[in-house]
């Protein structure tokens, strides 16, 4: 079993080091770890945020555990050298089209949600975000208008096959959950969304047991704060999914708790190849201070064990150790506590060792 660790920028190295302690505590036989440079750190060392050797390392692995990329120093760089280009490059080069972002309230932490506790308690949703298309990867550029002004432009598109494969992911995920898919688009305005919606309806015919509905993205954003408990699986495109998944993390209380998996079609000896990352970013304002909550990275490791290494039992153990840590009140600053990254990681490891 090969895992590529890509810590990246900001708090990425701290939280992936914590996840690594948890991985070490599992003592998996036959596990080999590689570590590569990515993001601003890689740009400084290799002149590119996604060096060829890092990409090759990711390709050769069964799974990638990713920290975060992003650095204020990158703001002035051309787009292809910005640290964000690294994660976008990995997603497209590795064909990771399906991004799974679960968001559920943690029992006992309802008070952390900006929503009323009775609303927060009911949240248990999964955002299935398309990750290889949309306005993210369309042609883009800058041109001069007839009036002599600079104009930025980006093109948005989805083909039927792109929509079909992510729709299958969502319907299959819903089959293992509460059997509901809400497809989110802007079909009242965008042609991209019209094709999206028509294709999702077509795919739904293969899943008669799943209940499908459709929301425009503005309405979906409103419903997520008004009545988030109504959602099971939210199926959406790259841009809307980016926005709604941050919102989903905020309504459960902390972005520091949410993991994600990005998967494609490639299978490995043990499962499906994937890249796993906390959904929080690099948080440069708190980097290097030992304040970052490593739980999202640790929960990303659990998803990696489950989906890419076929180690369901170990994944469950890690998740229970995290739940115990939260139940014991070992909370980072993001959750209103004072525990350091180190303290939280040590608590998870100790809980893990007492769970068989
Ligand atoms: C995310 C991030 C990325 C995205 C950035 C870092 C490019 O916001 O994973 O949600 O927009 O997809
Ligand atoms: Mg985002």
Short mmCIF file of C-alpha atoms and ligand atoms in Angstrom, two decimals:
data_model
loop_
_atom_site.label_atom_id
_atom_site.label_comp_id
_atom_site.label_asym_id
_atom_site.label_seq_id
_atom_site.Cartn_x
_atom_site.Cartn_y
_atom_site.Cartn_z
CA UNK A 1 0.00 0.00 0.00
CA UNK A 2 1.51 3.27 -1.11
CA UNK A 3 0.40 6.65 0.21
CA UNK A 4 1.78 9.93 -1.12
CA UNK A 5 1.76 12.67 1.52
CA UNK A 6 1.57 16.18 0.10
CA UNK A 7 1.53 18.60 3.06
CA UNK A 8 1.69 21.86 1.07
CA UNK A 9 1.35 25.34 2.55
CA UNK A 10 0.23 27.13 5.69
CA UNK A 11 -1.26 24.73 8.23
CA UNK A 12 -1.06 21.86 5.70
CA UNK A 13 2.21 20.47 7.15
CA UNK A 14 0.92 20.62 10.75
CA UNK A 15 -2.35 18.86 10.09
CA UNK A 16 -0.85 16.20 7.82
CA UNK A 17 1.85 15.51 10.44
CA UNK A 18 -0.96 14.90 12.93
CA UNK A 19 -2.74 12.57 10.50
CA UNK A 20 0.52 10.77 9.98
CA UNK A 21 0.83 10.12 13.74
CA UNK A 22 -2.58 8.48 13.60
CA UNK A 23 -1.54 6.44 10.57
CA UNK A 24 1.65 5.35 12.35
CA UNK A 25 -0.40 4.28 15.37
CA UNK A 26 -2.45 1.96 13.13
CA UNK A 27 0.80 0.19 12.22
CA UNK A 28 -0.54 -1.12 8.90
CA UNK A 29 1.58 -3.93 7.53
CA UNK A 30 3.13 -3.27 4.11
CA UNK A 31 2.48 0.45 4.11
CA UNK A 32 4.96 2.71 2.32
CA UNK A 33 4.81 6.51 2.62
CA UNK A 34 6.25 9.03 0.20
CA UNK A 35 6.34 12.76 0.77
CA UNK A 36 6.32 15.40 -1.95
CA UNK A 37 6.41 19.18 -2.39
CA UNK A 38 3.31 20.99 -3.52
CA UNK A 39 1.95 24.55 -3.58
CA UNK A 40 3.95 27.64 -2.68
CA UNK A 41 6.55 25.49 -0.93
CA UNK A 42 7.12 23.62 -4.21
CA UNK A 43 7.21 26.84 -6.21
CA UNK A 44 10.03 28.16 -4.03
CA UNK A 45 12.05 24.95 -4.40
CA UNK A 46 11.28 23.84 -7.94
CA UNK A 47 9.83 26.89 -9.68
CA UNK A 48 6.44 25.18 -10.08
CA UNK A 49 3.57 24.55 -7.63
CA UNK A 50 3.08 21.02 -8.98
CA UNK A 51 6.54 19.67 -9.89
CA UNK A 52 6.67 16.71 -12.28
CA UNK A 53 8.16 14.50 -9.55
CA UNK A 54 5.23 15.24 -7.23
CA UNK A 55 2.72 14.37 -9.94
CA UNK A 56 4.61 11.16 -10.71
CA UNK A 57 4.64 10.25 -7.02
CA UNK A 58 0.88 10.80 -6.79
CA UNK A 59 0.29 8.68 -9.89
CA UNK A 60 2.36 5.83 -8.51
CA UNK A 61 0.49 5.77 -5.19
CA UNK A 62 -2.76 4.06 -4.17
CA UNK A 63 -3.89 7.26 -2.49
CA UNK A 64 -2.79 10.82 -1.81
CA UNK A 65 -3.16 12.54 1.54
CA UNK A 66 -3.13 16.24 0.81
CA UNK A 67 -2.79 19.12 3.28
CA UNK A 68 -3.60 22.52 1.79
CA UNK A 69 -2.23 24.99 -0.73
CA UNK A 70 -2.44 28.76 -0.80
CA UNK A 71 -0.18 31.57 0.30
CA UNK A 72 -0.54 35.36 0.21
CA UNK A 73 2.81 35.49 -1.60
CA UNK A 74 1.16 33.65 -4.48
CA UNK A 75 -1.37 36.42 -5.12
CA UNK A 76 0.97 38.33 -7.37
CA UNK A 77 2.06 35.31 -9.43
CA UNK A 78 0.63 34.39 -12.84
CA UNK A 79 -2.26 31.90 -12.52
CA UNK A 80 -0.22 28.86 -13.58
CA UNK A 81 2.32 29.49 -10.82
CA UNK A 82 -0.15 30.22 -8.04
CA UNK A 83 -0.22 27.51 -5.36
CA UNK A 84 -3.89 26.77 -6.20
CA UNK A 85 -2.72 25.56 -9.62
CA UNK A 86 -1.25 22.53 -7.81
CA UNK A 87 -4.55 21.17 -6.53
CA UNK A 88 -6.35 22.00 -9.76
CA UNK A 89 -3.56 20.27 -11.71
CA UNK A 90 -3.73 17.16 -9.51
CA UNK A 91 -7.50 16.96 -9.90
CA UNK A 92 -7.36 17.18 -13.68
CA UNK A 93 -4.15 15.20 -14.31
CA UNK A 94 -5.33 12.37 -12.07
CA UNK A 95 -8.88 12.40 -13.46
CA UNK A 96 -10.40 13.04 -10.03
CA UNK A 97 -13.86 14.11 -11.15
CA UNK A 98 -15.89 13.21 -8.08
CA UNK A 99 -15.48 15.22 -4.92
CA UNK A 100 -17.29 13.90 -1.85
CA UNK A 101 -17.73 16.37 0.98
CA UNK A 102 -19.76 15.01 3.87
CA UNK A 103 -21.06 17.46 6.47
CA UNK A 104 -22.86 16.29 9.59
CA UNK A 105 -23.42 17.83 12.98
CA UNK A 106 -21.42 16.27 15.81
CA UNK A 107 -23.52 15.30 18.81
CA UNK A 108 -22.79 17.72 21.64
CA UNK A 109 -21.30 20.39 19.36
CA UNK A 110 -24.61 21.83 18.12
CA UNK A 111 -23.89 25.05 19.98
CA UNK A 112 -20.98 25.76 17.67
CA UNK A 113 -23.25 26.08 14.70
CA UNK A 114 -24.37 29.59 13.85
CA UNK A 115 -27.81 28.02 13.38
CA UNK A 116 -30.22 27.14 16.19
CA UNK A 117 -29.21 23.82 17.81
CA UNK A 118 -32.42 22.08 16.68
CA UNK A 119 -31.53 22.95 13.07
CA UNK A 120 -27.85 22.03 13.48
CA UNK A 121 -28.71 18.65 14.99
CA UNK A 122 -30.52 17.58 11.83
CA UNK A 123 -27.62 18.17 9.41
CA UNK A 124 -26.34 15.06 7.69
CA UNK A 125 -25.57 15.73 4.07
CA UNK A 126 -23.06 14.85 1.40
CA UNK A 127 -22.04 17.30 -1.29
CA UNK A 128 -21.10 15.46 -4.48
CA UNK A 129 -19.22 18.07 -6.44
CA UNK A 130 -18.05 17.62 -10.03
CA UNK A 131 -14.35 18.41 -10.03
CA UNK A 132 -12.93 18.25 -13.55
CA UNK A 133 -15.09 20.64 -15.54
CA UNK A 134 -17.24 23.75 -15.43
CA UNK A 135 -15.93 27.30 -15.48
CA UNK A 136 -12.88 26.09 -13.51
CA UNK A 137 -11.37 24.34 -16.51
CA UNK A 138 -12.93 26.18 -19.45
CA UNK A 139 -11.00 28.59 -21.66
CA UNK A 140 -10.32 31.90 -19.95
CA UNK A 141 -8.42 35.02 -20.61
CA UNK A 142 -8.19 38.76 -20.75
CA UNK A 143 -9.08 40.86 -23.76
CA UNK A 144 -9.51 44.49 -24.67
CA UNK A 145 -13.04 45.62 -25.47
CA UNK A 146 -13.91 47.95 -28.32
CA UNK A 147 -14.09 50.72 -25.76
CA UNK A 148 -10.45 49.99 -24.86
CA UNK A 149 -11.15 48.48 -21.43
CA UNK A 150 -9.59 45.29 -20.10
CA UNK A 151 -12.14 42.50 -19.81
CA UNK A 152 -11.72 39.15 -18.05
CA UNK A 153 -13.63 36.17 -19.39
CA UNK A 154 -14.13 32.53 -18.39
CA UNK A 155 -16.19 29.94 -20.21
CA UNK A 156 -18.57 27.58 -18.48
CA UNK A 157 -19.58 24.27 -20.02
CA UNK A 158 -20.66 20.74 -19.17
CA UNK A 159 -20.95 17.89 -21.62
CA UNK A 160 -23.49 15.09 -21.15
CA UNK A 161 -20.79 12.52 -20.39
CA UNK A 162 -19.27 14.74 -17.70
CA UNK A 163 -22.66 15.15 -16.06
CA UNK A 164 -23.55 11.48 -16.41
CA UNK A 165 -20.53 10.12 -14.56
CA UNK A 166 -20.89 12.47 -11.58
CA UNK A 167 -24.66 11.87 -11.49
CA UNK A 168 -24.00 8.12 -11.18
CA UNK A 169 -21.66 8.82 -8.26
CA UNK A 170 -24.38 10.83 -6.51
CA UNK A 171 -27.18 8.31 -7.09
CA UNK A 172 -24.98 5.45 -5.89
CA UNK A 173 -24.00 7.41 -2.78
CA UNK A 174 -27.66 8.20 -2.07
CA UNK A 175 -28.48 4.49 -2.30
CA UNK A 176 -26.18 3.91 0.69
CA UNK A 177 -27.67 6.88 2.58
CA UNK A 178 -31.25 8.14 2.79
CA UNK A 179 -32.09 7.71 -0.88
CA UNK A 180 -32.46 11.36 -1.90
CA UNK A 181 -30.56 13.44 -4.43
CA UNK A 182 -30.98 17.18 -4.80
CA UNK A 183 -29.39 18.40 -8.01
CA UNK A 184 -28.35 22.04 -7.81
CA UNK A 185 -28.04 24.18 -10.92
CA UNK A 186 -29.03 27.51 -12.42
CA UNK A 187 -31.15 26.13 -15.24
CA UNK A 188 -33.35 29.23 -15.31
CA UNK A 189 -30.40 31.21 -16.68
CA UNK A 190 -27.53 29.00 -17.87
CA UNK A 191 -27.40 26.67 -20.89
CA UNK A 192 -24.73 24.67 -19.05
CA UNK A 193 -27.32 24.03 -16.35
CA UNK A 194 -30.05 23.08 -18.81
CA UNK A 195 -27.90 20.26 -20.17
CA UNK A 196 -26.92 19.42 -16.58
CA UNK A 197 -30.54 19.09 -15.48
CA UNK A 198 -31.74 17.15 -18.53
CA UNK A 199 -28.84 14.70 -18.17
CA UNK A 200 -29.40 14.20 -14.43
CA UNK A 201 -33.07 13.40 -15.11
CA UNK A 202 -31.99 10.83 -17.70
CA UNK A 203 -29.52 9.14 -15.34
CA UNK A 204 -32.18 9.09 -12.60
CA UNK A 205 -34.17 6.55 -14.66
CA UNK A 206 -31.54 3.95 -13.73
CA UNK A 207 -32.26 4.58 -10.04
CA UNK A 208 -36.02 4.31 -9.53
CA UNK A 209 -35.55 3.86 -5.77
CA UNK A 210 -33.86 7.29 -5.39
CA UNK A 211 -35.95 10.43 -5.00
CA UNK A 212 -34.57 13.23 -7.17
CA UNK A 213 -35.38 16.91 -6.91
CA UNK A 214 -33.83 20.05 -8.37
CA UNK A 215 -33.02 23.40 -6.82
CA UNK A 216 -31.62 26.55 -8.32
CA UNK A 217 -28.36 27.40 -6.58
CA UNK A 218 -29.65 30.60 -4.99
CA UNK A 219 -32.55 28.72 -3.46
CA UNK A 220 -30.23 25.90 -2.37
CA UNK A 221 -28.00 28.39 -0.53
CA UNK A 222 -31.04 29.78 1.23
CA UNK A 223 -32.43 26.33 2.10
CA UNK A 224 -29.09 25.29 3.57
CA UNK A 225 -29.37 27.90 6.30
CA UNK A 226 -33.16 27.76 6.61
CA UNK A 227 -33.64 23.99 6.80
CA UNK A 228 -30.39 22.08 6.21
CA UNK A 229 -31.87 18.84 7.54
CA UNK A 230 -33.81 18.40 4.27
CA UNK A 231 -30.65 17.51 2.33
CA UNK A 232 -29.24 14.05 1.85
CA UNK A 233 -27.02 14.11 -1.27
CA UNK A 234 -26.44 17.42 -3.03
CA UNK A 235 -25.27 16.85 -6.61
CA UNK A 236 -23.74 19.89 -8.24
CA UNK A 237 -21.08 21.32 -10.54
CA UNK A 238 -17.61 22.52 -9.72
CA UNK A 239 -18.31 26.19 -8.98
CA UNK A 240 -21.61 25.80 -7.14
CA UNK A 241 -20.12 22.86 -5.22
CA UNK A 242 -17.15 24.95 -4.13
CA UNK A 243 -19.45 27.55 -2.63
CA UNK A 244 -22.09 25.23 -1.16
CA UNK A 245 -19.52 22.94 0.47
CA UNK A 246 -17.98 25.86 2.37
CA UNK A 247 -21.46 26.86 3.43
CA UNK A 248 -22.23 23.30 4.52
CA UNK A 249 -19.11 23.30 6.67
CA UNK A 250 -20.08 26.57 8.30
CA UNK A 251 -23.57 25.41 9.21
CA UNK A 252 -22.23 22.37 11.06
CA UNK A 253 -20.03 24.63 13.16
CA UNK A 254 -16.45 24.31 12.05
CA UNK A 255 -14.64 24.01 8.80
CA UNK A 256 -11.90 22.36 10.89
CA UNK A 257 -13.90 19.14 11.08
CA UNK A 258 -14.71 18.42 7.46
CA UNK A 259 -12.80 15.93 5.32
CA UNK A 260 -13.12 15.28 1.61
CA UNK A 261 -12.36 12.64 -0.97
CA UNK A 262 -11.68 13.21 -4.66
CA UNK A 263 -11.95 10.13 -6.78
CA UNK A 264 -11.82 9.04 -10.39
CA UNK A 265 -12.24 5.82 -12.27
CA UNK A 266 -8.86 4.24 -11.56
CA UNK A 267 -8.96 1.31 -9.22
CA UNK A 268 -6.05 0.01 -7.18
CA UNK A 269 -5.39 -3.39 -5.70
CA UNK A 270 -7.35 -2.34 -2.60
CA UNK A 271 -10.05 0.07 -3.75
CA UNK A 272 -10.39 3.26 -5.80
CA UNK A 273 -7.50 5.66 -6.22
CA UNK A 274 -8.26 8.98 -4.55
CA UNK A 275 -6.92 12.20 -3.12
CA UNK A 276 -8.01 13.10 0.40
CA UNK A 277 -7.88 16.56 1.87
CA UNK A 278 -9.40 18.60 4.65
CA UNK A 279 -11.76 21.14 3.14
CA UNK A 280 -10.27 24.00 5.13
CA UNK A 281 -7.55 25.86 3.32
CA UNK A 282 -3.98 26.75 4.28
CA UNK A 283 -5.05 29.36 6.90
CA UNK A 284 -1.80 31.36 6.64
CA UNK A 285 -2.89 33.58 9.56
CA UNK A 286 -2.46 30.73 12.07
CA UNK A 287 0.23 28.68 10.29
CA UNK A 288 3.12 27.44 12.37
CA UNK A 289 1.51 28.30 15.68
CA UNK A 290 0.29 24.82 16.60
CA UNK A 291 -3.29 26.10 16.72
CA UNK A 292 -4.75 24.31 13.71
CA UNK A 293 -7.41 21.67 14.29
CA UNK A 294 -6.04 18.46 12.72
CA UNK A 295 -9.36 16.58 12.87
CA UNK A 296 -10.39 17.31 9.27
CA UNK A 297 -7.04 15.89 8.09
CA UNK A 298 -7.43 12.88 10.39
CA UNK A 299 -10.98 12.29 9.12
CA UNK A 300 -9.64 12.60 5.56
CA UNK A 301 -7.22 9.81 6.46
CA UNK A 302 -10.22 7.72 7.57
CA UNK A 303 -11.85 8.27 4.16
CA UNK A 304 -8.57 7.26 2.49
CA UNK A 305 -8.43 4.03 4.49
CA UNK A 306 -12.03 3.23 3.56
CA UNK A 307 -12.13 4.11 -0.13
CA UNK A 308 -8.58 3.58 -1.39
CA UNK A 309 -7.13 0.93 0.92
CA UNK A 310 -10.25 -1.12 1.63
CA UNK A 311 -9.63 -0.84 5.39
CA UNK A 312 -13.16 -0.19 6.64
CA UNK A 313 -12.41 -1.42 10.16
CA UNK A 314 -9.45 0.92 10.57
CA UNK A 315 -11.44 3.81 9.08
CA UNK A 316 -14.19 3.21 11.63
CA UNK A 317 -11.64 3.06 14.46
CA UNK A 318 -10.16 6.41 13.44
CA UNK A 319 -13.63 7.97 13.24
CA UNK A 320 -14.58 6.64 16.66
CA UNK A 321 -11.32 7.93 18.12
CA UNK A 322 -12.13 11.38 16.72
CA UNK A 323 -15.68 11.26 18.11
CA UNK A 324 -14.29 10.28 21.52
CA UNK A 325 -11.78 13.15 21.41
CA UNK A 326 -14.59 15.64 20.75
CA UNK A 327 -16.82 14.03 23.38
CA UNK A 328 -13.97 14.37 25.90
CA UNK A 329 -13.93 18.11 25.23
CA UNK A 330 -10.49 18.18 23.61
CA UNK A 331 -11.35 21.13 21.40
CA UNK A 332 -9.20 23.43 19.30
CA UNK A 333 -9.61 27.18 19.10
CA UNK A 334 -11.94 26.82 16.10
CA UNK A 335 -14.34 24.94 18.40
CA UNK A 336 -14.05 27.37 21.28
CA UNK A 337 -11.39 25.35 23.14
CA UNK A 338 -7.68 25.73 23.76
CA UNK A 339 -6.21 22.39 22.73
CA UNK A 340 -3.19 22.60 20.42
CA UNK A 341 -2.70 20.59 17.23
CA UNK A 342 -0.30 18.36 19.18
CA UNK A 343 -2.72 17.80 22.07
CA UNK A 344 -5.59 16.93 19.75
CA UNK A 345 -3.44 14.51 17.74
CA UNK A 346 -2.16 12.84 20.91
CA UNK A 347 -5.73 12.46 22.22
CA UNK A 348 -6.87 10.82 18.97
CA UNK A 349 -3.88 8.43 19.05
CA UNK A 350 -4.55 7.50 22.65
CA UNK A 351 -8.26 6.94 21.99
CA UNK A 352 -7.39 4.89 18.92
CA UNK A 353 -5.16 2.59 20.92
CA UNK A 354 -7.95 1.92 23.40
CA UNK A 355 -10.46 1.02 20.63
CA UNK A 356 -10.02 -2.47 19.28
C1 LIG B 1 -11.58 23.84 -2.55
C2 LIG B 1 -10.75 25.07 -2.74
C3 LIG B 1 -10.14 25.06 -4.14
C4 LIG B 1 -11.30 25.10 -5.12
C5 LIG B 1 -9.11 26.18 -4.42
C6 LIG B 1 -7.96 26.12 -3.43
C7 LIG B 1 -8.61 26.15 -5.83
O1 LIG B 1 -11.50 26.22 -2.50
O2 LIG B 1 -11.03 22.73 -2.63
O3 LIG B 1 -12.79 23.98 -2.32
O4 LIG B 1 -11.78 26.18 -5.50
O5 LIG B 1 -11.73 24.04 -5.53
MG1 LIG B 2 -13.44 25.82 -1.78
#
